[in-house]
Amino acid sequence: NQQALNIRVIQGKKNKKHFWVPAIAPLISVILSTFFVYITHANNEGVAIVGKIDKRINPPSLDKIYFSGDNLLKGFRIGIEAGMIALTEAVAIGRTFASMKDYQVDGNKEMVALGTMNVVGSMTSCYVATGSFSRSAVNYMAGCQTAVSNIVMSIVVLLTVKFLTPLFKYTPNAILSSIIISAVIGLIDIDAAILIWKIDKFDFVACLGAFLGVVFKSVETGLLIAVAISFAKILLQVTRPRTAILGKIPMTSVYRNIGQYPEANKIPGVLIVRIDSAIYFSNSNYIKERILRWLAVEEDNEDNLKATYQPRIQFLIVELSPVTDIDTSGIHAFEELYRSLQKRDVQLILANPGQQVLDKLYASGFPDLIGENKIFLTVADAVHTCSPKLDHEV
């Protein structure tokens, strides 16, 4: 019977004349399964059922709210944790369905709504209110279009809790699980997962971790796994920012990453490095060491340079246009880089720093250390200034 009903549900989704089939399919499944368990006494044979449910509404609990006592700090901590998880879950679920139905979700309004409902709910012995993925999936698969469905569902739940709970005593747990599973399966997008794998392997790991956490543990566990993996990705990107060696595109004054543009040529005697991230305490030392390693590699090729009559590296140009900000640790790293370059008889030149970065450099006195004439508007201007000296030495 359940298999036949599933077929009718699929047909109802494809044929709009049968739209009512998927809408009432969960209710029919519950009624039929409860009836068959009752007449066959399948619960005595090991079939898990819901059991007895008290026919009543939760009593008011306003008089049980206390703002003092030994459990105040513990309740405050639990409330913060539950609130963060509930908000994250609700926004994540809301955005999932918003992308499917092509509408927008306002995170601020979601937070206000959840906070209001939890404050009201705390006065009536309610659980923590949040977005339910299972109920949202069932609503979506049943064809609900507006928030009126929640009002109808609330009224039905109220009437059911007040008058109909004895009828669910023999409802098997398996049928309730099957309703949720059948609804959620329709939301699994294999093509999207494959696309995520092709675009970013780290994002796919976060997606897979969230999926497995939700399937085998709980929604909260899945969210925590996804957040932890995403946070690890951010830390990795912050502490190991992208850097690149630039070369000149022939017949232009444009300088691009030589790894991306093989036709880009290095400038003899000049090492041009671009930093593709803000410079903070977490990555400043890595950036400095990365630049010095590249410089060491170029110096190791000094014998080859002499054989081809090319000058050694005399100028290090650091392209700062992608750098949106720099902190004190970043400036100290540049100062240490400058001193290391002095020992190698290499001049440090900065190209195209942003206004915020430039203001902080001037506030620290760094331009006075390297010379204000060592800061240029573009890489091309910096190279043009260095080239005549190199030509003269060659």
PDB file of N, CA and C in Angstrom, residues 268-365:
ATOM      1  N   PRO A 268      64.707  41.646 -15.878  1.00  0.00           N
ATOM      2  CA  PRO A 268      66.063  41.368 -15.380  1.00  0.00           C
ATOM      3  C   PRO A 268      66.422  42.283 -14.211  1.00  0.00           C
ATOM      4  N   GLY A 269      66.901  41.668 -13.152  1.00  0.00           N
ATOM      5  CA  GLY A 269      67.348  42.430 -11.998  1.00  0.00           C
ATOM      6  C   GLY A 269      66.236  42.862 -11.066  1.00  0.00           C
ATOM      7  N   VAL A 270      64.992  42.505 -11.385  1.00  0.00           N
ATOM      8  CA  VAL A 270      63.855  42.946 -10.572  1.00  0.00           C
ATOM      9  C   VAL A 270      62.993  41.723 -10.234  1.00  0.00           C
ATOM     10  N   LEU A 271      62.644  41.584  -8.965  1.00  0.00           N
ATOM     11  CA  LEU A 271      61.702  40.559  -8.524  1.00  0.00           C
ATOM     12  C   LEU A 271      60.416  41.269  -8.114  1.00  0.00           C
ATOM     13  N   ILE A 272      59.305  40.955  -8.812  1.00  0.00           N
ATOM     14  CA  ILE A 272      58.019  41.605  -8.559  1.00  0.00           C
ATOM     15  C   ILE A 272      57.099  40.584  -7.903  1.00  0.00           C
ATOM     16  N   VAL A 273      56.628  40.927  -6.712  1.00  0.00           N
ATOM     17  CA  VAL A 273      55.789  40.022  -5.931  1.00  0.00           C
ATOM     18  C   VAL A 273      54.465  40.710  -5.625  1.00  0.00           C
ATOM     19  N   ARG A 274      53.369  39.973  -5.788  1.00  0.00           N
ATOM     20  CA  ARG A 274      52.043  40.491  -5.446  1.00  0.00           C
ATOM     21  C   ARG A 274      51.475  39.707  -4.269  1.00  0.00           C
ATOM     22  N   ILE A 275      50.909  40.442  -3.298  1.00  0.00           N
ATOM     23  CA  ILE A 275      50.280  39.823  -2.128  1.00  0.00           C
ATOM     24  C   ILE A 275      48.768  39.954  -2.282  1.00  0.00           C
ATOM     25  N   ASP A 276      48.065  38.827  -2.263  1.00  0.00           N
ATOM     26  CA  ASP A 276      46.625  38.823  -2.546  1.00  0.00           C
ATOM     27  C   ASP A 276      45.773  38.723  -1.284  1.00  0.00           C
ATOM     28  N   SER A 277      46.187  39.406  -0.230  1.00  0.00           N
ATOM     29  CA  SER A 277      45.420  39.332   1.007  1.00  0.00           C
ATOM     30  C   SER A 277      45.790  40.489   1.912  1.00  0.00           C
ATOM     31  N   ALA A 278      44.901  40.793   2.845  1.00  0.00           N
ATOM     32  CA  ALA A 278      45.254  41.740   3.900  1.00  0.00           C
ATOM     33  C   ALA A 278      46.388  41.148   4.729  1.00  0.00           C
ATOM     34  N   ILE A 279      47.208  41.999   5.314  1.00  0.00           N
ATOM     35  CA  ILE A 279      48.387  41.556   6.047  1.00  0.00           C
ATOM     36  C   ILE A 279      48.135  41.785   7.532  1.00  0.00           C
ATOM     37  N   TYR A 280      47.977  40.672   8.260  1.00  0.00           N
ATOM     38  CA  TYR A 280      47.716  40.727   9.691  1.00  0.00           C
ATOM     39  C   TYR A 280      48.780  39.931  10.432  1.00  0.00           C
ATOM     40  N   PHE A 281      48.637  39.915  11.760  1.00  0.00           N
ATOM     41  CA  PHE A 281      49.606  39.189  12.584  1.00  0.00           C
ATOM     42  C   PHE A 281      49.617  37.700  12.254  1.00  0.00           C
ATOM     43  N   SER A 282      48.480  37.177  11.780  1.00  0.00           N
ATOM     44  CA  SER A 282      48.376  35.747  11.509  1.00  0.00           C
ATOM     45  C   SER A 282      49.135  35.308  10.262  1.00  0.00           C
ATOM     46  N   ASN A 283      49.383  36.220   9.332  1.00  0.00           N
ATOM     47  CA  ASN A 283      50.047  35.817   8.089  1.00  0.00           C
ATOM     48  C   ASN A 283      51.258  36.668   7.743  1.00  0.00           C
ATOM     49  N   SER A 284      51.573  37.680   8.547  1.00  0.00           N
ATOM     50  CA  SER A 284      52.669  38.601   8.196  1.00  0.00           C
ATOM     51  C   SER A 284      54.004  37.879   8.130  1.00  0.00           C
ATOM     52  N   ASN A 285      54.272  36.993   9.085  1.00  0.00           N
ATOM     53  CA  ASN A 285      55.552  36.276   9.081  1.00  0.00           C
ATOM     54  C   ASN A 285      55.645  35.323   7.900  1.00  0.00           C
ATOM     55  N   TYR A 286      54.512  34.676   7.562  1.00  0.00           N
ATOM     56  CA  TYR A 286      54.502  33.774   6.409  1.00  0.00           C
ATOM     57  C   TYR A 286      54.797  34.538   5.121  1.00  0.00           C
ATOM     58  N   ILE A 287      54.199  35.720   4.961  1.00  0.00           N
ATOM     59  CA  ILE A 287      54.425  36.521   3.751  1.00  0.00           C
ATOM     60  C   ILE A 287      55.892  36.923   3.645  1.00  0.00           C
ATOM     61  N   LYS A 288      56.468  37.371   4.757  1.00  0.00           N
ATOM     62  CA  LYS A 288      57.881  37.779   4.736  1.00  0.00           C
ATOM     63  C   LYS A 288      58.771  36.605   4.354  1.00  0.00           C
ATOM     64  N   GLU A 289      58.547  35.440   4.976  1.00  0.00           N
ATOM     65  CA  GLU A 289      59.384  34.277   4.676  1.00  0.00           C
ATOM     66  C   GLU A 289      59.177  33.791   3.250  1.00  0.00           C
ATOM     67  N   ARG A 290      57.961  33.906   2.759  1.00  0.00           N
ATOM     68  CA  ARG A 290      57.673  33.507   1.378  1.00  0.00           C
ATOM     69  C   ARG A 290      58.446  34.367   0.384  1.00  0.00           C
ATOM     70  N   ILE A 291      58.464  35.654   0.622  1.00  0.00           N
ATOM     71  CA  ILE A 291      59.196  36.569  -0.267  1.00  0.00           C
ATOM     72  C   ILE A 291      60.683  36.289  -0.205  1.00  0.00           C
ATOM     73  N   LEU A 292      61.216  36.063   0.992  1.00  0.00           N
ATOM     74  CA  LEU A 292      62.650  35.795   1.132  1.00  0.00           C
ATOM     75  C   LEU A 292      63.030  34.469   0.488  1.00  0.00           C
ATOM     76  N   ARG A 293      62.136  33.474   0.530  1.00  0.00           N
ATOM     77  CA  ARG A 293      62.432  32.199  -0.145  1.00  0.00           C
ATOM     78  C   ARG A 293      62.502  32.390  -1.648  1.00  0.00           C
ATOM     79  N   TRP A 294      61.569  33.165  -2.205  1.00  0.00           N
ATOM     80  CA  TRP A 294      61.625  33.441  -3.635  1.00  0.00           C
ATOM     81  C   TRP A 294      62.906  34.181  -4.006  1.00  0.00           C
ATOM     82  N   LEU A 295      63.299  35.114  -3.161  1.00  0.00           N
ATOM     83  CA  LEU A 295      64.529  35.865  -3.419  1.00  0.00           C
ATOM     84  C   LEU A 295      65.740  34.940  -3.350  1.00  0.00           C
ATOM     85  N   ALA A 296      65.715  33.992  -2.413  1.00  0.00           N
ATOM     86  CA  ALA A 296      66.829  33.043  -2.307  1.00  0.00           C
ATOM     87  C   ALA A 296      66.921  32.162  -3.544  1.00  0.00           C
ATOM     88  N   VAL A 297      65.753  31.775  -4.083  1.00  0.00           N
ATOM     89  CA  VAL A 297      65.753  30.962  -5.306  1.00  0.00           C
ATOM     90  C   VAL A 297      66.367  31.737  -6.458  1.00  0.00           C
ATOM     91  N   GLU A 298      66.006  33.013  -6.573  1.00  0.00           N
ATOM     92  CA  GLU A 298      66.569  33.840  -7.644  1.00  0.00           C
ATOM     93  C   GLU A 298      68.076  34.011  -7.471  1.00  0.00           C
ATOM     94  N   GLU A 299      68.532  34.157  -6.228  1.00  0.00           N
ATOM     95  CA  GLU A 299      69.968  34.315  -5.984  1.00  0.00           C
ATOM     96  C   GLU A 299      70.732  33.032  -6.267  1.00  0.00           C
ATOM     97  N   ASP A 300      70.073  31.881  -6.058  1.00  0.00           N
ATOM     98  CA  ASP A 300      70.721  30.602  -6.372  1.00  0.00           C
ATOM     99  C   ASP A 300      70.983  30.452  -7.867  1.00  0.00           C
ATOM    100  N   ASN A 301      70.239  31.193  -8.675  1.00  0.00           N
ATOM    101  CA  ASN A 301      70.421  31.151 -10.132  1.00  0.00           C
ATOM    102  C   ASN A 301      71.411  32.211 -10.619  1.00  0.00           C
ATOM    103  N   GLU A 302      72.224  32.736  -9.690  1.00  0.00           N
ATOM    104  CA  GLU A 302      73.131  33.821 -10.058  1.00  0.00           C
ATOM    105  C   GLU A 302      74.144  33.398 -11.114  1.00  0.00           C
ATOM    106  N   ASP A 303      74.590  32.137 -11.051  1.00  0.00           N
ATOM    107  CA  ASP A 303      75.551  31.662 -12.054  1.00  0.00           C
ATOM    108  C   ASP A 303      74.923  31.659 -13.442  1.00  0.00           C
ATOM    109  N   ASN A 304      73.672  31.264 -13.531  1.00  0.00           N
ATOM    110  CA  ASN A 304      72.979  31.284 -14.817  1.00  0.00           C
ATOM    111  C   ASN A 304      72.795  32.711 -15.310  1.00  0.00           C
ATOM    112  N   LEU A 305      72.555  33.640 -14.392  1.00  0.00           N
ATOM    113  CA  LEU A 305      72.395  35.039 -14.772  1.00  0.00           C
ATOM    114  C   LEU A 305      73.698  35.591 -15.353  1.00  0.00           C
ATOM    115  N   LYS A 306      74.819  35.231 -14.747  1.00  0.00           N
ATOM    116  CA  LYS A 306      76.109  35.716 -15.259  1.00  0.00           C
ATOM    117  C   LYS A 306      76.388  35.138 -16.635  1.00  0.00           C
ATOM    118  N   ALA A 307      75.985  33.881 -16.837  1.00  0.00           N
ATOM    119  CA  ALA A 307      76.238  33.255 -18.136  1.00  0.00           C
ATOM    120  C   ALA A 307      75.449  33.926 -19.240  1.00  0.00           C
ATOM    121  N   THR A 308      74.290  34.473 -18.892  1.00  0.00           N
ATOM    122  CA  THR A 308      73.459  35.148 -19.896  1.00  0.00           C
ATOM    123  C   THR A 308      73.586  36.659 -19.822  1.00  0.00           C
ATOM    124  N   TYR A 309      74.577  37.129 -19.064  1.00  0.00           N
ATOM    125  CA  TYR A 309      74.862  38.569 -18.930  1.00  0.00           C
ATOM    126  C   TYR A 309      73.659  39.354 -18.403  1.00  0.00           C
ATOM    127  N   GLN A 310      72.929  38.749 -17.469  1.00  0.00           N
ATOM    128  CA  GLN A 310      71.817  39.439 -16.834  1.00  0.00           C
ATOM    129  C   GLN A 310      72.217  39.872 -15.424  1.00  0.00           C
ATOM    130  N   PRO A 311      71.746  41.011 -14.984  1.00  0.00           N
ATOM    131  CA  PRO A 311      72.127  41.486 -13.653  1.00  0.00           C
ATOM    132  C   PRO A 311      71.466  40.651 -12.563  1.00  0.00           C
ATOM    133  N   ARG A 312      72.068  40.645 -11.408  1.00  0.00           N
ATOM    134  CA  ARG A 312      71.471  39.978 -10.267  1.00  0.00           C
ATOM    135  C   ARG A 312      70.272  40.792  -9.772  1.00  0.00           C
ATOM    136  N   ILE A 313      69.503  40.199  -8.856  1.00  0.00           N
ATOM    137  CA  ILE A 313      68.330  40.884  -8.315  1.00  0.00           C
ATOM    138  C   ILE A 313      68.790  42.068  -7.454  1.00  0.00           C
ATOM    139  N   GLN A 314      68.388  43.264  -7.869  1.00  0.00           N
ATOM    140  CA  GLN A 314      68.735  44.472  -7.123  1.00  0.00           C
ATOM    141  C   GLN A 314      67.518  45.185  -6.550  1.00  0.00           C
ATOM    142  N   PHE A 315      66.317  44.848  -7.066  1.00  0.00           N
ATOM    143  CA  PHE A 315      65.104  45.521  -6.616  1.00  0.00           C
ATOM    144  C   PHE A 315      64.016  44.483  -6.338  1.00  0.00           C
ATOM    145  N   LEU A 316      63.352  44.670  -5.228  1.00  0.00           N
ATOM    146  CA  LEU A 316      62.181  43.865  -4.895  1.00  0.00           C
ATOM    147  C   LEU A 316      60.969  44.799  -4.890  1.00  0.00           C
ATOM    148  N   ILE A 317      60.070  44.581  -5.836  1.00  0.00           N
ATOM    149  CA  ILE A 317      58.852  45.394  -5.933  1.00  0.00           C
ATOM    150  C   ILE A 317      57.689  44.581  -5.378  1.00  0.00           C
ATOM    151  N   VAL A 318      57.025  45.127  -4.384  1.00  0.00           N
ATOM    152  CA  VAL A 318      55.881  44.457  -3.773  1.00  0.00           C
ATOM    153  C   VAL A 318      54.606  45.171  -4.217  1.00  0.00           C
ATOM    154  N   GLU A 319      53.786  44.468  -4.983  1.00  0.00           N
ATOM    155  CA  GLU A 319      52.504  45.006  -5.470  1.00  0.00           C
ATOM    156  C   GLU A 319      51.465  44.868  -4.365  1.00  0.00           C
ATOM    157  N   LEU A 320      50.931  46.005  -3.889  1.00  0.00           N
ATOM    158  CA  LEU A 320      50.036  46.006  -2.737  1.00  0.00           C
ATOM    159  C   LEU A 320      48.588  46.349  -3.086  1.00  0.00           C
ATOM    160  N   SER A 321      48.231  46.400  -4.343  1.00  0.00           N
ATOM    161  CA  SER A 321      46.859  46.783  -4.694  1.00  0.00           C
ATOM    162  C   SER A 321      45.804  45.828  -4.134  1.00  0.00           C
ATOM    163  N   PRO A 322      46.055  44.498  -4.045  1.00  0.00           N
ATOM    164  CA  PRO A 322      45.026  43.631  -3.447  1.00  0.00           C
ATOM    165  C   PRO A 322      44.981  43.711  -1.922  1.00  0.00           C
ATOM    166  N   VAL A 323      45.963  44.340  -1.292  1.00  0.00           N
ATOM    167  CA  VAL A 323      46.034  44.387   0.164  1.00  0.00           C
ATOM    168  C   VAL A 323      45.055  45.444   0.669  1.00  0.00           C
ATOM    169  N   THR A 324      44.002  45.005   1.340  1.00  0.00           N
ATOM    170  CA  THR A 324      42.961  45.931   1.804  1.00  0.00           C
ATOM    171  C   THR A 324      43.283  46.535   3.161  1.00  0.00           C
ATOM    172  N   ASP A 325      44.146  45.888   3.941  1.00  0.00           N
ATOM    173  CA  ASP A 325      44.450  46.410   5.276  1.00  0.00           C
ATOM    174  C   ASP A 325      45.769  45.823   5.747  1.00  0.00           C
ATOM    175  N   ILE A 326      46.360  46.479   6.725  1.00  0.00           N
ATOM    176  CA  ILE A 326      47.611  46.014   7.328  1.00  0.00           C
ATOM    177  C   ILE A 326      47.600  46.445   8.790  1.00  0.00           C
ATOM    178  N   ASP A 327      48.117  45.586   9.653  1.00  0.00           N
ATOM    179  CA  ASP A 327      48.171  45.939  11.073  1.00  0.00           C
ATOM    180  C   ASP A 327      49.617  46.142  11.506  1.00  0.00           C
ATOM    181  N   THR A 328      49.814  46.333  12.812  1.00  0.00           N
ATOM    182  CA  THR A 328      51.153  46.615  13.337  1.00  0.00           C
ATOM    183  C   THR A 328      52.113  45.466  13.064  1.00  0.00           C
ATOM    184  N   SER A 329      51.633  44.241  13.205  1.00  0.00           N
ATOM    185  CA  SER A 329      52.491  43.080  12.936  1.00  0.00           C
ATOM    186  C   SER A 329      52.924  43.049  11.473  1.00  0.00           C
ATOM    187  N   GLY A 330      52.008  43.423  10.576  1.00  0.00           N
ATOM    188  CA  GLY A 330      52.362  43.466   9.162  1.00  0.00           C
ATOM    189  C   GLY A 330      53.433  44.506   8.869  1.00  0.00           C
ATOM    190  N   ILE A 331      53.325  45.668   9.506  1.00  0.00           N
ATOM    191  CA  ILE A 331      54.334  46.710   9.303  1.00  0.00           C
ATOM    192  C   ILE A 331      55.681  46.267   9.863  1.00  0.00           C
ATOM    193  N   HIS A 332      55.670  45.610  11.027  1.00  0.00           N
ATOM    194  CA  HIS A 332      56.921  45.082  11.591  1.00  0.00           C
ATOM    195  C   HIS A 332      57.537  44.042  10.652  1.00  0.00           C
ATOM    196  N   ALA A 333      56.692  43.238  10.014  1.00  0.00           N
ATOM    197  CA  ALA A 333      57.211  42.243   9.063  1.00  0.00           C
ATOM    198  C   ALA A 333      57.879  42.922   7.878  1.00  0.00           C
ATOM    199  N   PHE A 334      57.308  44.031   7.395  1.00  0.00           N
ATOM    200  CA  PHE A 334      57.945  44.778   6.304  1.00  0.00           C
ATOM    201  C   PHE A 334      59.258  45.406   6.757  1.00  0.00           C
ATOM    202  N   GLU A 335      59.305  45.862   7.994  1.00  0.00           N
ATOM    203  CA  GLU A 335      60.556  46.416   8.512  1.00  0.00           C
ATOM    204  C   GLU A 335      61.644  45.343   8.576  1.00  0.00           C
ATOM    205  N   GLU A 336      61.269  44.138   9.036  1.00  0.00           N
ATOM    206  CA  GLU A 336      62.237  43.040   9.065  1.00  0.00           C
ATOM    207  C   GLU A 336      62.647  42.637   7.659  1.00  0.00           C
ATOM    208  N   LEU A 337      61.688  42.657   6.726  1.00  0.00           N
ATOM    209  CA  LEU A 337      62.008  42.359   5.333  1.00  0.00           C
ATOM    210  C   LEU A 337      62.984  43.383   4.774  1.00  0.00           C
ATOM    211  N   TYR A 338      62.775  44.635   5.107  1.00  0.00           N
ATOM    212  CA  TYR A 338      63.668  45.703   4.634  1.00  0.00           C
ATOM    213  C   TYR A 338      65.088  45.491   5.142  1.00  0.00           C
ATOM    214  N   ARG A 339      65.243  45.133   6.408  1.00  0.00           N
ATOM    215  CA  ARG A 339      66.577  44.919   6.969  1.00  0.00           C
ATOM    216  C   ARG A 339      67.251  43.696   6.333  1.00  0.00           C
ATOM    217  N   SER A 340      66.461  42.648   6.080  1.00  0.00           N
ATOM    218  CA  SER A 340      67.038  41.465   5.413  1.00  0.00           C
ATOM    219  C   SER A 340      67.487  41.803   4.003  1.00  0.00           C
ATOM    220  N   LEU A 341      66.733  42.640   3.303  1.00  0.00           N
ATOM    221  CA  LEU A 341      67.101  43.024   1.943  1.00  0.00           C
ATOM    222  C   LEU A 341      68.346  43.906   1.941  1.00  0.00           C
ATOM    223  N   GLN A 342      68.513  44.743   2.972  1.00  0.00           N
ATOM    224  CA  GLN A 342      69.708  45.583   3.053  1.00  0.00           C
ATOM    225  C   GLN A 342      70.964  44.726   3.107  1.00  0.00           C
ATOM    226  N   LYS A 343      70.906  43.620   3.837  1.00  0.00           N
ATOM    227  CA  LYS A 343      72.064  42.735   3.917  1.00  0.00           C
ATOM    228  C   LYS A 343      72.382  42.085   2.579  1.00  0.00           C
ATOM    229  N   ARG A 344      71.379  41.953   1.732  1.00  0.00           N
ATOM    230  CA  ARG A 344      71.579  41.370   0.409  1.00  0.00           C
ATOM    231  C   ARG A 344      71.817  42.438  -0.659  1.00  0.00           C
ATOM    232  N   ASP A 345      71.840  43.688  -0.238  1.00  0.00           N
ATOM    233  CA  ASP A 345      72.011  44.816  -1.160  1.00  0.00           C
ATOM    234  C   ASP A 345      70.887  44.848  -2.202  1.00  0.00           C
ATOM    235  N   VAL A 346      69.652  44.666  -1.692  1.00  0.00           N
ATOM    236  CA  VAL A 346      68.461  44.707  -2.535  1.00  0.00           C
ATOM    237  C   VAL A 346      67.562  45.816  -2.000  1.00  0.00           C
ATOM    238  N   GLN A 347      67.034  46.625  -2.898  1.00  0.00           N
ATOM    239  CA  GLN A 347      66.179  47.737  -2.493  1.00  0.00           C
ATOM    240  C   GLN A 347      64.710  47.305  -2.495  1.00  0.00           C
ATOM    241  N   LEU A 348      63.982  47.743  -1.456  1.00  0.00           N
ATOM    242  CA  LEU A 348      62.561  47.432  -1.324  1.00  0.00           C
ATOM    243  C   LEU A 348      61.733  48.567  -1.900  1.00  0.00           C
ATOM    244  N   ILE A 349      60.797  48.214  -2.798  1.00  0.00           N
ATOM    245  CA  ILE A 349      59.930  49.200  -3.442  1.00  0.00           C
ATOM    246  C   ILE A 349      58.481  48.730  -3.296  1.00  0.00           C
ATOM    247  N   LEU A 350      57.594  49.660  -2.978  1.00  0.00           N
ATOM    248  CA  LEU A 350      56.170  49.360  -2.854  1.00  0.00           C
ATOM    249  C   LEU A 350      55.410  49.979  -4.022  1.00  0.00           C
ATOM    250  N   ALA A 351      54.413  49.227  -4.528  1.00  0.00           N
ATOM    251  CA  ALA A 351      53.642  49.706  -5.670  1.00  0.00           C
ATOM    252  C   ALA A 351      52.152  49.663  -5.356  1.00  0.00           C
ATOM    253  N   ASN A 352      51.485  50.790  -5.596  1.00  0.00           N
ATOM    254  CA  ASN A 352      50.035  50.915  -5.525  1.00  0.00           C
ATOM    255  C   ASN A 352      49.423  50.454  -4.203  1.00  0.00           C
ATOM    256  N   PRO A 353      49.893  50.951  -3.064  1.00  0.00           N
ATOM    257  CA  PRO A 353      49.208  50.638  -1.811  1.00  0.00           C
ATOM    258  C   PRO A 353      47.890  51.400  -1.711  1.00  0.00           C
ATOM    259  N   GLY A 354      46.881  50.792  -1.127  1.00  0.00           N
ATOM    260  CA  GLY A 354      45.595  51.457  -0.939  1.00  0.00           C
ATOM    261  C   GLY A 354      45.691  52.578   0.083  1.00  0.00           C
ATOM    262  N   GLN A 355      44.649  53.415   0.119  1.00  0.00           N
ATOM    263  CA  GLN A 355      44.686  54.575   0.998  1.00  0.00           C
ATOM    264  C   GLN A 355      44.805  54.179   2.461  1.00  0.00           C
ATOM    265  N   GLN A 356      44.044  53.176   2.883  1.00  0.00           N
ATOM    266  CA  GLN A 356      44.093  52.753   4.274  1.00  0.00           C
ATOM    267  C   GLN A 356      45.455  52.181   4.633  1.00  0.00           C
ATOM    268  N   VAL A 357      46.019  51.389   3.741  1.00  0.00           N
ATOM    269  CA  VAL A 357      47.356  50.834   3.972  1.00  0.00           C
ATOM    270  C   VAL A 357      48.399  51.944   3.984  1.00  0.00           C
ATOM    271  N   LEU A 358      48.280  52.878   3.054  1.00  0.00           N
ATOM    272  CA  LEU A 358      49.249  53.976   2.967  1.00  0.00           C
ATOM    273  C   LEU A 358      49.203  54.846   4.220  1.00  0.00           C
ATOM    274  N   ASP A 359      48.001  55.114   4.732  1.00  0.00           N
ATOM    275  CA  ASP A 359      47.878  55.925   5.943  1.00  0.00           C
ATOM    276  C   ASP A 359      48.575  55.256   7.122  1.00  0.00           C
ATOM    277  N   LYS A 360      48.406  53.949   7.244  1.00  0.00           N
ATOM    278  CA  LYS A 360      49.050  53.249   8.357  1.00  0.00           C
ATOM    279  C   LYS A 360      50.568  53.184   8.180  1.00  0.00           C
ATOM    280  N   LEU A 361      51.030  53.058   6.950  1.00  0.00           N
ATOM    281  CA  LEU A 361      52.474  53.056   6.704  1.00  0.00           C
ATOM    282  C   LEU A 361      53.084  54.396   7.084  1.00  0.00           C
ATOM    283  N   TYR A 362      52.417  55.492   6.716  1.00  0.00           N
ATOM    284  CA  TYR A 362      52.922  56.818   7.072  1.00  0.00           C
ATOM    285  C   TYR A 362      52.834  57.060   8.575  1.00  0.00           C
ATOM    286  N   ALA A 363      51.780  56.557   9.209  1.00  0.00           N
ATOM    287  CA  ALA A 363      51.651  56.728  10.653  1.00  0.00           C
ATOM    288  C   ALA A 363      52.765  56.021  11.411  1.00  0.00           C
ATOM    289  N   SER A 364      53.259  54.909  10.853  1.00  0.00           N
ATOM    290  CA  SER A 364      54.341  54.161  11.500  1.00  0.00           C
ATOM    291  C   SER A 364      55.725  54.680  11.126  1.00  0.00           C
ATOM    292  N   GLY A 365      55.799  55.582  10.139  1.00  0.00           N
ATOM    293  CA  GLY A 365      57.089  56.105   9.704  1.00  0.00           C
ATOM    294  C   GLY A 365      57.831  55.178   8.767  1.00  0.00           C
TER     295      GLY A 365
END
